[in-house]
Structures are given as C-alpha cells and as structure tokens.
Amino acid sequence: MPARLSAIAALLLGYGIELEEPSKGSHWKLRKPGCRVFPVPAHNGRKSEIGDEYIRALCRHFEIEPREFYRKLRS
Amino acid sequence: LARPSETVGRSNMEKFCNVTVLLKPAADLPGVWTAHCLHLDLVTQGDGFIGAMAAIREAVQLVVDVDLSEGRDPLTRPSAPEEYWSQFSEVVKHGAPFDSIAAADMASVSAVVAQLRFSRPLHAALDAEFFETLPDPWVIAKVRGSTQQPSHC
C-alpha cells in the first residue's frame, strides 16, 4: 500500500528519524543518530507517493518491524 | 555476488565499483518502477524504467558521497536479502539483452537487471568530486512468461 511521504516522515519522527531536504537532486535524506543515511525518492516533495517496496527497505535499514509500521501508518 | 565487484582502474588512485540494480514495475503505483541496488540495499522509484534508473543512479551517488564525507565505506553497507538476489538470478537466467526486446514486448517486461559503475579513490581521505556514476555496462530484461536464454550477459 503506497503512502504519502509527509505521512511517512511524521511517523518516522517517533522512531527518532528525521527527514532532511537536500540542496540538490530529487532524493531527500533520512537520518537517525548512529545510523547511515537512507535516501528517499521525493520527486514531488512531501506529496510524493511512496511504494511498498521502498517502505519495506526503509524498515530493514532502520530495523523497524514492518507490520507495526504499517499498522501505525494506517491508523 | 555478495559484494560489489571491484577492479583496479587505469590509475592507482581509483577503483571502479560495480553494483547490481534490480528494476521492476511497482505493484502498488501505476506507471512507477522501483529500482533496488542489491549490493547496498537501497530502493528508490521513478516514472517508468528510465525514471527509475535515473533515480537509483542519484540515490547511489548520494549515499556514496554522504558515507565518504562521514568517513564510512559505502561498500560495507549490508546487501539486500536473499529473496531479491534470487529474483536477480531469475532475470539473468531467463532474460534477454534489453536492446534485443521488440518495442511491442516492452509493456510485458516484468523485471530488468542492470549494473551501475562508479569510480572511487583508493585512499581513505576521499573527495566526493572523484565520484562519477558511469553508464550501465549491461542491462537484461525479463519478459513475462519468457524462459529464453540470454545471448550474452
């Protein structure tokens, strides 16, 4: 199920992950202290629709339980 | 396939790193393709195959630049889970060179694998200016239902 980047970003704040807008390019950065940066495809800014394949990779990278993440995303 | 292949370039100052990309139409976003760099486990998306390919090129470059600026080796990132490598193997096994696919069959392409090549200096004190993502050395596509062997890969 795709989700809007603004909704994902708001949820990620609860995991200590912040969205950083770039100075160039269409990818934004997700940052969490102690973790490596993870790029976000934001071709339409915060209105970008993000697909399931990306969300699962995001969960893997930041070691988030995907079911829990989706549950929070839907609520 | 677990690590990026590296070959020493013409200059001792740099290495060429090849990373594998798996591209597929997004199941949940019409017209959108996802691009997955398996060696770095990075996923992005773009409009169609071309848009996704451009997006993964940018994402890989971003990650390499940031990792190096933070004193980290991007090639030590964990690679993608085994299921994605199995999909990659399936495309290589049953796919055909991308440019050999007829225009009429393009809509039936179910997955594409490609290779990104970028150069990096050997030394730890790295300058992002050295980085350049090079054109894809090869691209292989799998058409739905196809079991043909590639003529080359």
mmCIF file with all atom_site columns, C-alpha atoms in Angstrom:
data_model
loop_
_atom_site.group_PDB
_atom_site.id
_atom_site.type_symbol
_atom_site.label_atom_id
_atom_site.label_alt_id
_atom_site.label_comp_id
_atom_site.label_asym_id
_atom_site.label_entity_id
_atom_site.label_seq_id
_atom_site.pdbx_PDB_ins_code
_atom_site.Cartn_x
_atom_site.Cartn_y
_atom_site.Cartn_z
_atom_site.occupancy
_atom_site.B_iso_or_equiv
_atom_site.pdbx_formal_charge
_atom_site.auth_seq_id
_atom_site.auth_comp_id
_atom_site.auth_asym_id
_atom_site.auth_atom_id
_atom_site.pdbx_PDB_model_num
ATOM 1   C CA . MET A 1 1   ? 0.000  0.000   0.000   1.00 0.00 ? 1   MET A CA 1
ATOM 2   C CA . PRO A 1 2   ? 1.589  3.308   -1.028  1.00 0.00 ? 2   PRO A CA 1
ATOM 3   C CA . ALA A 1 3   ? 1.777  6.189   1.418   1.00 0.00 ? 3   ALA A CA 1
ATOM 4   C CA . ARG A 1 4   ? 2.441  9.876   1.151   1.00 0.00 ? 4   ARG A CA 1
ATOM 5   C CA . LEU A 1 5   ? 5.930  10.968  2.156   1.00 0.00 ? 5   LEU A CA 1
ATOM 6   C CA . SER A 1 6   ? 4.537  13.531  4.598   1.00 0.00 ? 6   SER A CA 1
ATOM 7   C CA . ALA A 1 7   ? 2.739  10.741  6.492   1.00 0.00 ? 7   ALA A CA 1
ATOM 8   C CA . ILE A 1 8   ? 5.818  8.527   6.499   1.00 0.00 ? 8   ILE A CA 1
ATOM 9   C CA . ALA A 1 9   ? 8.024  11.382  7.702   1.00 0.00 ? 9   ALA A CA 1
ATOM 10  C CA . ALA A 1 10  ? 5.636  12.239  10.539  1.00 0.00 ? 10  ALA A CA 1
ATOM 11  C CA . LEU A 1 11  ? 5.608  8.610   11.667  1.00 0.00 ? 11  LEU A CA 1
ATOM 12  C CA . LEU A 1 12  ? 9.380  8.278   11.447  1.00 0.00 ? 12  LEU A CA 1
ATOM 13  C CA . LEU A 1 13  ? 9.847  11.151  13.876  1.00 0.00 ? 13  LEU A CA 1
ATOM 14  C CA . GLY A 1 14  ? 8.542  8.796   16.551  1.00 0.00 ? 14  GLY A CA 1
ATOM 15  C CA . TYR A 1 15  ? 11.425 6.458   15.746  1.00 0.00 ? 15  TYR A CA 1
ATOM 16  C CA . GLY A 1 16  ? 13.961 9.278   16.058  1.00 0.00 ? 16  GLY A CA 1
ATOM 17  C CA . ILE A 1 17  ? 14.395 9.508   12.287  1.00 0.00 ? 17  ILE A CA 1
ATOM 18  C CA . GLU A 1 18  ? 14.388 12.929  10.655  1.00 0.00 ? 18  GLU A CA 1
ATOM 19  C CA . LEU A 1 19  ? 13.782 13.902  7.052   1.00 0.00 ? 19  LEU A CA 1
ATOM 20  C CA . GLU A 1 20  ? 16.323 16.284  5.612   1.00 0.00 ? 20  GLU A CA 1
ATOM 21  C CA . GLU A 1 21  ? 15.696 18.198  2.409   1.00 0.00 ? 21  GLU A CA 1
ATOM 22  C CA . PRO A 1 22  ? 18.634 18.258  0.016   1.00 0.00 ? 22  PRO A CA 1
ATOM 23  C CA . SER A 1 23  ? 20.248 21.273  -1.572  1.00 0.00 ? 23  SER A CA 1
ATOM 24  C CA . LYS A 1 24  ? 20.083 19.495  -4.936  1.00 0.00 ? 24  LYS A CA 1
ATOM 25  C CA . GLY A 1 25  ? 18.551 16.418  -6.526  1.00 0.00 ? 25  GLY A CA 1
ATOM 26  C CA . SER A 1 26  ? 15.205 14.710  -6.048  1.00 0.00 ? 26  SER A CA 1
ATOM 27  C CA . HIS A 1 27  ? 16.222 12.494  -3.150  1.00 0.00 ? 27  HIS A CA 1
ATOM 28  C CA . TRP A 1 28  ? 15.829 13.623  0.420   1.00 0.00 ? 28  TRP A CA 1
ATOM 29  C CA . LYS A 1 29  ? 17.730 12.050  3.304   1.00 0.00 ? 29  LYS A CA 1
ATOM 30  C CA . LEU A 1 30  ? 16.505 10.121  6.311   1.00 0.00 ? 30  LEU A CA 1
ATOM 31  C CA . ARG A 1 31  ? 18.827 10.463  9.250   1.00 0.00 ? 31  ARG A CA 1
ATOM 32  C CA . LYS A 1 32  ? 18.984 8.838   12.655  1.00 0.00 ? 32  LYS A CA 1
ATOM 33  C CA . PRO A 1 33  ? 21.870 9.366   15.064  1.00 0.00 ? 33  PRO A CA 1
ATOM 34  C CA . GLY A 1 34  ? 24.317 6.457   14.809  1.00 0.00 ? 34  GLY A CA 1
ATOM 35  C CA . CYS A 1 35  ? 22.791 5.163   11.575  1.00 0.00 ? 35  CYS A CA 1
ATOM 36  C CA . ARG A 1 36  ? 23.807 5.652   7.997   1.00 0.00 ? 36  ARG A CA 1
ATOM 37  C CA . VAL A 1 37  ? 21.804 7.980   5.828   1.00 0.00 ? 37  VAL A CA 1
ATOM 38  C CA . PHE A 1 38  ? 18.971 6.486   3.769   1.00 0.00 ? 38  PHE A CA 1
ATOM 39  C CA . PRO A 1 39  ? 17.748 8.303   0.645   1.00 0.00 ? 39  PRO A CA 1
ATOM 40  C CA . VAL A 1 40  ? 14.061 8.973   -0.040  1.00 0.00 ? 40  VAL A CA 1
ATOM 41  C CA . PRO A 1 41  ? 12.641 9.422   -3.538  1.00 0.00 ? 41  PRO A CA 1
ATOM 42  C CA . ALA A 1 42  ? 10.847 12.768  -3.210  1.00 0.00 ? 42  ALA A CA 1
ATOM 43  C CA . HIS A 1 43  ? 10.228 13.771  -6.806  1.00 0.00 ? 43  HIS A CA 1
ATOM 44  C CA . ASN A 1 44  ? 7.091  15.653  -5.702  1.00 0.00 ? 44  ASN A CA 1
ATOM 45  C CA . GLY A 1 45  ? 8.354  16.801  -2.324  1.00 0.00 ? 45  GLY A CA 1
ATOM 46  C CA . ARG A 1 46  ? 6.307  15.822  0.713   1.00 0.00 ? 46  ARG A CA 1
ATOM 47  C CA . LYS A 1 47  ? 3.387  14.985  -1.555  1.00 0.00 ? 47  LYS A CA 1
ATOM 48  C CA . SER A 1 48  ? 5.339  12.109  -3.163  1.00 0.00 ? 48  SER A CA 1
ATOM 49  C CA . GLU A 1 49  ? 3.583  8.760   -3.092  1.00 0.00 ? 49  GLU A CA 1
ATOM 50  C CA . ILE A 1 50  ? 5.971  6.125   -1.780  1.00 0.00 ? 50  ILE A CA 1
ATOM 51  C CA . GLY A 1 51  ? 5.521  2.493   -2.752  1.00 0.00 ? 51  GLY A CA 1
ATOM 52  C CA . ASP A 1 52  ? 5.563  -0.611  -0.602  1.00 0.00 ? 52  ASP A CA 1
ATOM 53  C CA . GLU A 1 53  ? 8.916  -1.848  -1.919  1.00 0.00 ? 53  GLU A CA 1
ATOM 54  C CA . TYR A 1 54  ? 10.592 1.304   -0.640  1.00 0.00 ? 54  TYR A CA 1
ATOM 55  C CA . ILE A 1 55  ? 8.814  1.231   2.724   1.00 0.00 ? 55  ILE A CA 1
ATOM 56  C CA . ARG A 1 56  ? 9.993  -2.329  3.343   1.00 0.00 ? 56  ARG A CA 1
ATOM 57  C CA . ALA A 1 57  ? 13.585 -1.336  2.533   1.00 0.00 ? 57  ALA A CA 1
ATOM 58  C CA . LEU A 1 58  ? 13.258 1.626   4.878   1.00 0.00 ? 58  LEU A CA 1
ATOM 59  C CA . CYS A 1 59  ? 12.111 -0.676  7.679   1.00 0.00 ? 59  CYS A CA 1
ATOM 60  C CA . ARG A 1 60  ? 15.037 -3.029  7.036   1.00 0.00 ? 60  ARG A CA 1
ATOM 61  C CA . HIS A 1 61  ? 17.543 -0.197  7.114   1.00 0.00 ? 61  HIS A CA 1
ATOM 62  C CA . PHE A 1 62  ? 16.329 1.297   10.396  1.00 0.00 ? 62  PHE A CA 1
ATOM 63  C CA . GLU A 1 63  ? 15.387 -2.103  11.886  1.00 0.00 ? 63  GLU A CA 1
ATOM 64  C CA . ILE A 1 64  ? 11.719 -1.219  12.230  1.00 0.00 ? 64  ILE A CA 1
ATOM 65  C CA . GLU A 1 65  ? 9.173  -4.012  12.407  1.00 0.00 ? 65  GLU A CA 1
ATOM 66  C CA . PRO A 1 66  ? 7.242  -3.547  9.123   1.00 0.00 ? 66  PRO A CA 1
ATOM 67  C CA . ARG A 1 67  ? 3.860  -4.792  10.382  1.00 0.00 ? 67  ARG A CA 1
ATOM 68  C CA . GLU A 1 68  ? 3.939  -2.361  13.249  1.00 0.00 ? 68  GLU A CA 1
ATOM 69  C CA . PHE A 1 69  ? 4.998  0.437   10.920  1.00 0.00 ? 69  PHE A CA 1
ATOM 70  C CA . TYR A 1 70  ? 2.137  -0.272  8.509   1.00 0.00 ? 70  TYR A CA 1
ATOM 71  C CA . ARG A 1 71  ? -0.328 -0.518  11.368  1.00 0.00 ? 71  ARG A CA 1
ATOM 72  C CA . LYS A 1 72  ? 0.682  2.934   12.588  1.00 0.00 ? 72  LYS A CA 1
ATOM 73  C CA . LEU A 1 73  ? 0.650  4.273   9.040   1.00 0.00 ? 73  LEU A CA 1
ATOM 74  C CA . ARG A 1 74  ? -2.945 3.144   8.533   1.00 0.00 ? 74  ARG A CA 1
ATOM 75  C CA . SER A 1 75  ? -4.213 4.395   11.877  1.00 0.00 ? 75  SER A CA 1
ATOM 76  C CA . LEU B 2 1   ? 27.532 -11.628 -5.774  1.00 0.00 ? 1   LEU B CA 1
ATOM 77  C CA . ALA B 2 2   ? 27.523 -10.747 -2.106  1.00 0.00 ? 2   ALA B CA 1
ATOM 78  C CA . ARG B 2 3   ? 29.919 -7.863  -2.519  1.00 0.00 ? 3   ARG B CA 1
ATOM 79  C CA . PRO B 2 4   ? 30.419 -5.320  -5.278  1.00 0.00 ? 4   PRO B CA 1
ATOM 80  C CA . SER B 2 5   ? 32.998 -6.357  -7.791  1.00 0.00 ? 5   SER B CA 1
ATOM 81  C CA . GLU B 2 6   ? 35.987 -4.121  -7.785  1.00 0.00 ? 6   GLU B CA 1
ATOM 82  C CA . THR B 2 7   ? 38.706 -3.792  -10.358 1.00 0.00 ? 7   THR B CA 1
ATOM 83  C CA . VAL B 2 8   ? 41.696 -1.533  -10.160 1.00 0.00 ? 8   VAL B CA 1
ATOM 84  C CA . GLY B 2 9   ? 41.368 1.204   -12.739 1.00 0.00 ? 9   GLY B CA 1
ATOM 85  C CA . ARG B 2 10  ? 43.935 2.672   -15.022 1.00 0.00 ? 10  ARG B CA 1
ATOM 86  C CA . SER B 2 11  ? 45.154 4.913   -12.256 1.00 0.00 ? 11  SER B CA 1
ATOM 87  C CA . ASN B 2 12  ? 46.308 3.566   -8.901  1.00 0.00 ? 12  ASN B CA 1
ATOM 88  C CA . MET B 2 13  ? 44.322 6.406   -7.386  1.00 0.00 ? 13  MET B CA 1
ATOM 89  C CA . GLU B 2 14  ? 40.951 4.941   -8.111  1.00 0.00 ? 14  GLU B CA 1
ATOM 90  C CA . LYS B 2 15  ? 38.924 1.771   -8.236  1.00 0.00 ? 15  LYS B CA 1
ATOM 91  C CA . PHE B 2 16  ? 35.859 1.017   -10.260 1.00 0.00 ? 16  PHE B CA 1
ATOM 92  C CA . CYS B 2 17  ? 32.985 -0.473  -8.296  1.00 0.00 ? 17  CYS B CA 1
ATOM 93  C CA . ASN B 2 18  ? 30.146 -2.299  -9.990  1.00 0.00 ? 18  ASN B CA 1
ATOM 94  C CA . VAL B 2 19  ? 26.838 -2.612  -8.192  1.00 0.00 ? 19  VAL B CA 1
ATOM 95  C CA . THR B 2 20  ? 23.786 -4.524  -9.366  1.00 0.00 ? 20  THR B CA 1
ATOM 96  C CA . VAL B 2 21  ? 20.335 -2.983  -9.759  1.00 0.00 ? 21  VAL B CA 1
ATOM 97  C CA . LEU B 2 22  ? 17.003 -4.834  -9.970  1.00 0.00 ? 22  LEU B CA 1
ATOM 98  C CA . LEU B 2 23  ? 14.186 -2.817  -11.533 1.00 0.00 ? 23  LEU B CA 1
ATOM 99  C CA . LYS B 2 24  ? 10.508 -3.808  -11.536 1.00 0.00 ? 24  LYS B CA 1
ATOM 100 C CA . PRO B 2 25  ? 7.150  -2.150  -12.138 1.00 0.00 ? 25  PRO B CA 1
ATOM 101 C CA . ALA B 2 26  ? 5.785  -1.076  -8.746  1.00 0.00 ? 26  ALA B CA 1
ATOM 102 C CA . ALA B 2 27  ? 2.906  -3.335  -7.751  1.00 0.00 ? 27  ALA B CA 1
ATOM 103 C CA . ASP B 2 28  ? 1.073  -0.543  -5.948  1.00 0.00 ? 28  ASP B CA 1
ATOM 104 C CA . LEU B 2 29  ? 1.797  2.561   -8.061  1.00 0.00 ? 29  LEU B CA 1
ATOM 105 C CA . PRO B 2 30  ? 0.687  2.515   -11.714 1.00 0.00 ? 30  PRO B CA 1
ATOM 106 C CA . GLY B 2 31  ? 3.393  3.647   -14.150 1.00 0.00 ? 31  GLY B CA 1
ATOM 107 C CA . VAL B 2 32  ? 6.034  3.729   -11.439 1.00 0.00 ? 32  VAL B CA 1
ATOM 108 C CA . TRP B 2 33  ? 9.039  1.413   -11.406 1.00 0.00 ? 33  TRP B CA 1
ATOM 109 C CA . THR B 2 34  ? 11.118 0.559   -8.367  1.00 0.00 ? 34  THR B CA 1
ATOM 110 C CA . ALA B 2 35  ? 14.890 0.320   -8.555  1.00 0.00 ? 35  ALA B CA 1
ATOM 111 C CA . HIS B 2 36  ? 16.777 -1.707  -5.973  1.00 0.00 ? 36  HIS B CA 1
ATOM 112 C CA . CYS B 2 37  ? 20.562 -1.538  -5.665  1.00 0.00 ? 37  CYS B CA 1
ATOM 113 C CA . LEU B 2 38  ? 21.142 -5.004  -4.267  1.00 0.00 ? 38  LEU B CA 1
ATOM 114 C CA . HIS B 2 39  ? 24.715 -4.512  -3.128  1.00 0.00 ? 39  HIS B CA 1
ATOM 115 C CA . LEU B 2 40  ? 23.825 -1.511  -0.966  1.00 0.00 ? 40  LEU B CA 1
ATOM 116 C CA . ASP B 2 41  ? 20.169 -2.474  -0.293  1.00 0.00 ? 41  ASP B CA 1
ATOM 117 C CA . LEU B 2 42  ? 18.915 0.896   -1.470  1.00 0.00 ? 42  LEU B CA 1
ATOM 118 C CA . VAL B 2 43  ? 15.463 1.239   -3.008  1.00 0.00 ? 43  VAL B CA 1
ATOM 119 C CA . THR B 2 44  ? 14.046 4.147   -4.934  1.00 0.00 ? 44  THR B CA 1
ATOM 120 C CA . GLN B 2 45  ? 11.392 4.697   -7.572  1.00 0.00 ? 45  GLN B CA 1
ATOM 121 C CA . GLY B 2 46  ? 10.706 6.709   -10.702 1.00 0.00 ? 46  GLY B CA 1
ATOM 122 C CA . ASP B 2 47  ? 8.380  7.113   -13.647 1.00 0.00 ? 47  ASP B CA 1
ATOM 123 C CA . GLY B 2 48  ? 8.925  4.090   -15.865 1.00 0.00 ? 48  GLY B CA 1
ATOM 124 C CA . PHE B 2 49  ? 12.138 2.167   -16.317 1.00 0.00 ? 49  PHE B CA 1
ATOM 125 C CA . ILE B 2 50  ? 14.119 5.217   -17.416 1.00 0.00 ? 50  ILE B CA 1
ATOM 126 C CA . GLY B 2 51  ? 12.976 7.310   -14.452 1.00 0.00 ? 51  GLY B CA 1
ATOM 127 C CA . ALA B 2 52  ? 13.771 4.525   -12.001 1.00 0.00 ? 52  ALA B CA 1
ATOM 128 C CA . MET B 2 53  ? 17.209 4.031   -13.491 1.00 0.00 ? 53  MET B CA 1
ATOM 129 C CA . ALA B 2 54  ? 17.966 7.741   -13.176 1.00 0.00 ? 54  ALA B CA 1
ATOM 130 C CA . ALA B 2 55  ? 16.646 7.702   -9.600  1.00 0.00 ? 55  ALA B CA 1
ATOM 131 C CA . ILE B 2 56  ? 18.838 4.811   -8.440  1.00 0.00 ? 56  ILE B CA 1
ATOM 132 C CA . ARG B 2 57  ? 21.854 6.427   -10.035 1.00 0.00 ? 57  ARG B CA 1
ATOM 133 C CA . GLU B 2 58  ? 21.177 9.560   -7.974  1.00 0.00 ? 58  GLU B CA 1
ATOM 134 C CA . ALA B 2 59  ? 20.431 7.594   -4.788  1.00 0.00 ? 59  ALA B CA 1
ATOM 135 C CA . VAL B 2 60  ? 23.635 5.560   -5.025  1.00 0.00 ? 60  VAL B CA 1
ATOM 136 C CA . GLN B 2 61  ? 25.658 8.673   -5.666  1.00 0.00 ? 61  GLN B CA 1
ATOM 137 C CA . LEU B 2 62  ? 24.070 10.422  -2.685  1.00 0.00 ? 62  LEU B CA 1
ATOM 138 C CA . VAL B 2 63  ? 24.777 7.525   -0.345  1.00 0.00 ? 63  VAL B CA 1
ATOM 139 C CA . VAL B 2 64  ? 28.351 7.134   -1.527  1.00 0.00 ? 64  VAL B CA 1
ATOM 140 C CA . ASP B 2 65  ? 29.004 10.843  -1.120  1.00 0.00 ? 65  ASP B CA 1
ATOM 141 C CA . VAL B 2 66  ? 27.455 11.020  2.360   1.00 0.00 ? 66  VAL B CA 1
ATOM 142 C CA . ASP B 2 67  ? 29.145 7.846   3.627   1.00 0.00 ? 67  ASP B CA 1
ATOM 143 C CA . LEU B 2 68  ? 32.530 9.059   2.465   1.00 0.00 ? 68  LEU B CA 1
ATOM 144 C CA . SER B 2 69  ? 32.043 12.511  3.934   1.00 0.00 ? 69  SER B CA 1
ATOM 145 C CA . GLU B 2 70  ? 31.287 10.799  7.266   1.00 0.00 ? 70  GLU B CA 1
ATOM 146 C CA . GLY B 2 71  ? 34.401 8.600   6.981   1.00 0.00 ? 71  GLY B CA 1
ATOM 147 C CA . ARG B 2 72  ? 32.446 5.435   6.247   1.00 0.00 ? 72  ARG B CA 1
ATOM 148 C CA . ASP B 2 73  ? 32.994 2.958   3.453   1.00 0.00 ? 73  ASP B CA 1
ATOM 149 C CA . PRO B 2 74  ? 29.738 2.674   1.462   1.00 0.00 ? 74  PRO B CA 1
ATOM 150 C CA . LEU B 2 75  ? 30.689 -0.814  0.362   1.00 0.00 ? 75  LEU B CA 1
ATOM 151 C CA . THR B 2 76  ? 30.315 -2.098  3.924   1.00 0.00 ? 76  THR B CA 1
ATOM 152 C CA . ARG B 2 77  ? 26.554 -1.467  3.870   1.00 0.00 ? 77  ARG B CA 1
ATOM 153 C CA . PRO B 2 78  ? 24.557 -4.681  4.181   1.00 0.00 ? 78  PRO B CA 1
ATOM 154 C CA . SER B 2 79  ? 23.363 -6.119  0.894   1.00 0.00 ? 79  SER B CA 1
ATOM 155 C CA . ALA B 2 80  ? 19.754 -6.964  0.035   1.00 0.00 ? 80  ALA B CA 1
ATOM 156 C CA . PRO B 2 81  ? 18.022 -10.055 1.488   1.00 0.00 ? 81  PRO B CA 1
ATOM 157 C CA . GLU B 2 82  ? 18.393 -13.326 -0.365  1.00 0.00 ? 82  GLU B CA 1
ATOM 158 C CA . GLU B 2 83  ? 14.923 -13.178 -1.951  1.00 0.00 ? 83  GLU B CA 1
ATOM 159 C CA . TYR B 2 84  ? 15.970 -10.207 -4.073  1.00 0.00 ? 84  TYR B CA 1
ATOM 160 C CA . TRP B 2 85  ? 19.158 -11.938 -5.195  1.00 0.00 ? 85  TRP B CA 1
ATOM 161 C CA . SER B 2 86  ? 17.001 -14.882 -6.255  1.00 0.00 ? 86  SER B CA 1
ATOM 162 C CA . GLN B 2 87  ? 14.884 -12.512 -8.363  1.00 0.00 ? 87  GLN B CA 1
ATOM 163 C CA . PHE B 2 88  ? 18.079 -11.119 -9.863  1.00 0.00 ? 88  PHE B CA 1
ATOM 164 C CA . SER B 2 89  ? 19.270 -14.636 -10.738 1.00 0.00 ? 89  SER B CA 1
ATOM 165 C CA . GLU B 2 90  ? 15.905 -15.402 -12.314 1.00 0.00 ? 90  GLU B CA 1
ATOM 166 C CA . VAL B 2 91  ? 16.175 -12.408 -14.632 1.00 0.00 ? 91  VAL B CA 1
ATOM 167 C CA . VAL B 2 92  ? 19.743 -13.229 -15.611 1.00 0.00 ? 92  VAL B CA 1
ATOM 168 C CA . LYS B 2 93  ? 18.768 -16.860 -16.233 1.00 0.00 ? 93  LYS B CA 1
ATOM 169 C CA . HIS B 2 94  ? 15.642 -16.216 -18.282 1.00 0.00 ? 94  HIS B CA 1
ATOM 170 C CA . GLY B 2 95  ? 16.131 -12.674 -19.536 1.00 0.00 ? 95  GLY B CA 1
ATOM 171 C CA . ALA B 2 96  ? 17.440 -11.261 -22.760 1.00 0.00 ? 96  ALA B CA 1
ATOM 172 C CA . PRO B 2 97  ? 19.531 -8.194  -23.570 1.00 0.00 ? 97  PRO B CA 1
ATOM 173 C CA . PHE B 2 98  ? 17.350 -5.160  -23.091 1.00 0.00 ? 98  PHE B CA 1
ATOM 174 C CA . ASP B 2 99  ? 18.067 -3.742  -26.530 1.00 0.00 ? 99  ASP B CA 1
ATOM 175 C CA . SER B 2 100 ? 17.002 -7.008  -28.161 1.00 0.00 ? 100 SER B CA 1
ATOM 176 C CA . ILE B 2 101 ? 13.425 -6.757  -26.889 1.00 0.00 ? 101 ILE B CA 1
ATOM 177 C CA . ALA B 2 102 ? 10.921 -5.697  -29.501 1.00 0.00 ? 102 ALA B CA 1
ATOM 178 C CA . ALA B 2 103 ? 9.052  -2.465  -28.896 1.00 0.00 ? 103 ALA B CA 1
ATOM 179 C CA . ALA B 2 104 ? 5.784  -4.397  -28.852 1.00 0.00 ? 104 ALA B CA 1
ATOM 180 C CA . ASP B 2 105 ? 7.052  -6.505  -25.938 1.00 0.00 ? 105 ASP B CA 1
ATOM 181 C CA . MET B 2 106 ? 8.266  -3.610  -23.796 1.00 0.00 ? 106 MET B CA 1
ATOM 182 C CA . ALA B 2 107 ? 4.961  -3.382  -21.944 1.00 0.00 ? 107 ALA B CA 1
ATOM 183 C CA . SER B 2 108 ? 5.391  -7.012  -20.928 1.00 0.00 ? 108 SER B CA 1
ATOM 184 C CA . VAL B 2 109 ? 8.794  -6.567  -19.337 1.00 0.00 ? 109 VAL B CA 1
ATOM 185 C CA . SER B 2 110 ? 8.432  -7.779  -15.759 1.00 0.00 ? 110 SER B CA 1
ATOM 186 C CA . ALA B 2 111 ? 11.902 -7.062  -14.449 1.00 0.00 ? 111 ALA B CA 1
ATOM 187 C CA . VAL B 2 112 ? 15.233 -5.656  -15.526 1.00 0.00 ? 112 VAL B CA 1
ATOM 188 C CA . VAL B 2 113 ? 18.679 -6.044  -14.057 1.00 0.00 ? 113 VAL B CA 1
ATOM 189 C CA . ALA B 2 114 ? 21.385 -3.513  -14.743 1.00 0.00 ? 114 ALA B CA 1
ATOM 190 C CA . GLN B 2 115 ? 24.767 -2.617  -13.455 1.00 0.00 ? 115 GLN B CA 1
ATOM 191 C CA . LEU B 2 116 ? 25.928 0.728   -12.178 1.00 0.00 ? 116 LEU B CA 1
ATOM 192 C CA . ARG B 2 117 ? 29.581 1.504   -12.244 1.00 0.00 ? 117 ARG B CA 1
ATOM 193 C CA . PHE B 2 118 ? 31.219 4.242   -10.271 1.00 0.00 ? 118 PHE B CA 1
ATOM 194 C CA . SER B 2 119 ? 34.771 5.134   -9.535  1.00 0.00 ? 119 SER B CA 1
ATOM 195 C CA . ARG B 2 120 ? 36.280 5.864   -6.171  1.00 0.00 ? 120 ARG B CA 1
ATOM 196 C CA . PRO B 2 121 ? 39.726 6.749   -4.919  1.00 0.00 ? 121 PRO B CA 1
ATOM 197 C CA . LEU B 2 122 ? 41.605 4.039   -3.039  1.00 0.00 ? 122 LEU B CA 1
ATOM 198 C CA . HIS B 2 123 ? 42.599 6.228   -0.155  1.00 0.00 ? 123 HIS B CA 1
ATOM 199 C CA . ALA B 2 124 ? 40.502 6.865   2.915   1.00 0.00 ? 124 ALA B CA 1
ATOM 200 C CA . ALA B 2 125 ? 40.562 10.652  2.724   1.00 0.00 ? 125 ALA B CA 1
ATOM 201 C CA . LEU B 2 126 ? 38.074 10.726  -0.064  1.00 0.00 ? 126 LEU B CA 1
ATOM 202 C CA . ASP B 2 127 ? 36.938 13.587  -2.152  1.00 0.00 ? 127 ASP B CA 1
ATOM 203 C CA . ALA B 2 128 ? 33.370 13.394  -3.381  1.00 0.00 ? 128 ALA B CA 1
ATOM 204 C CA . GLU B 2 129 ? 34.446 15.160  -6.545  1.00 0.00 ? 129 GLU B CA 1
ATOM 205 C CA . PHE B 2 130 ? 36.134 11.931  -7.613  1.00 0.00 ? 130 PHE B CA 1
ATOM 206 C CA . PHE B 2 131 ? 32.801 10.197  -7.835  1.00 0.00 ? 131 PHE B CA 1
ATOM 207 C CA . GLU B 2 132 ? 31.160 9.620   -11.096 1.00 0.00 ? 132 GLU B CA 1
ATOM 208 C CA . THR B 2 133 ? 28.429 7.164   -11.898 1.00 0.00 ? 133 THR B CA 1
ATOM 209 C CA . LEU B 2 134 ? 29.163 5.671   -15.247 1.00 0.00 ? 134 LEU B CA 1
ATOM 210 C CA . PRO B 2 135 ? 26.743 4.330   -17.868 1.00 0.00 ? 135 PRO B CA 1
ATOM 211 C CA . ASP B 2 136 ? 25.382 0.859   -17.383 1.00 0.00 ? 136 ASP B CA 1
ATOM 212 C CA . PRO B 2 137 ? 27.702 -1.812  -18.768 1.00 0.00 ? 137 PRO B CA 1
ATOM 213 C CA . TRP B 2 138 ? 24.794 -4.160  -19.280 1.00 0.00 ? 138 TRP B CA 1
ATOM 214 C CA . VAL B 2 139 ? 21.048 -4.359  -18.952 1.00 0.00 ? 139 VAL B CA 1
ATOM 215 C CA . ILE B 2 140 ? 18.965 -7.528  -19.105 1.00 0.00 ? 140 ILE B CA 1
ATOM 216 C CA . ALA B 2 141 ? 15.193 -7.694  -19.139 1.00 0.00 ? 141 ALA B CA 1
ATOM 217 C CA . LYS B 2 142 ? 12.779 -10.484 -18.413 1.00 0.00 ? 142 LYS B CA 1
ATOM 218 C CA . VAL B 2 143 ? 9.538  -10.560 -20.327 1.00 0.00 ? 143 VAL B CA 1
ATOM 219 C CA . ARG B 2 144 ? 6.583  -12.155 -18.544 1.00 0.00 ? 144 ARG B CA 1
ATOM 220 C CA . GLY B 2 145 ? 6.429  -15.871 -19.260 1.00 0.00 ? 145 GLY B CA 1
ATOM 221 C CA . SER B 2 146 ? 9.764  -15.855 -21.046 1.00 0.00 ? 146 SER B CA 1
ATOM 222 C CA . THR B 2 147 ? 12.189 -18.707 -20.458 1.00 0.00 ? 147 THR B CA 1
ATOM 223 C CA . GLN B 2 148 ? 14.615 -17.877 -23.254 1.00 0.00 ? 148 GLN B CA 1
ATOM 224 C CA . GLN B 2 149 ? 18.309 -17.834 -22.527 1.00 0.00 ? 149 GLN B CA 1
ATOM 225 C CA . PRO B 2 150 ? 20.172 -14.567 -22.976 1.00 0.00 ? 150 PRO B CA 1
ATOM 226 C CA . SER B 2 151 ? 22.500 -14.456 -25.968 1.00 0.00 ? 151 SER B CA 1
ATOM 227 C CA . HIS B 2 152 ? 25.020 -12.686 -23.777 1.00 0.00 ? 152 HIS B CA 1
ATOM 228 C CA . CYS B 2 153 ? 25.188 -11.177 -20.337 1.00 0.00 ? 153 CYS B CA 1
#
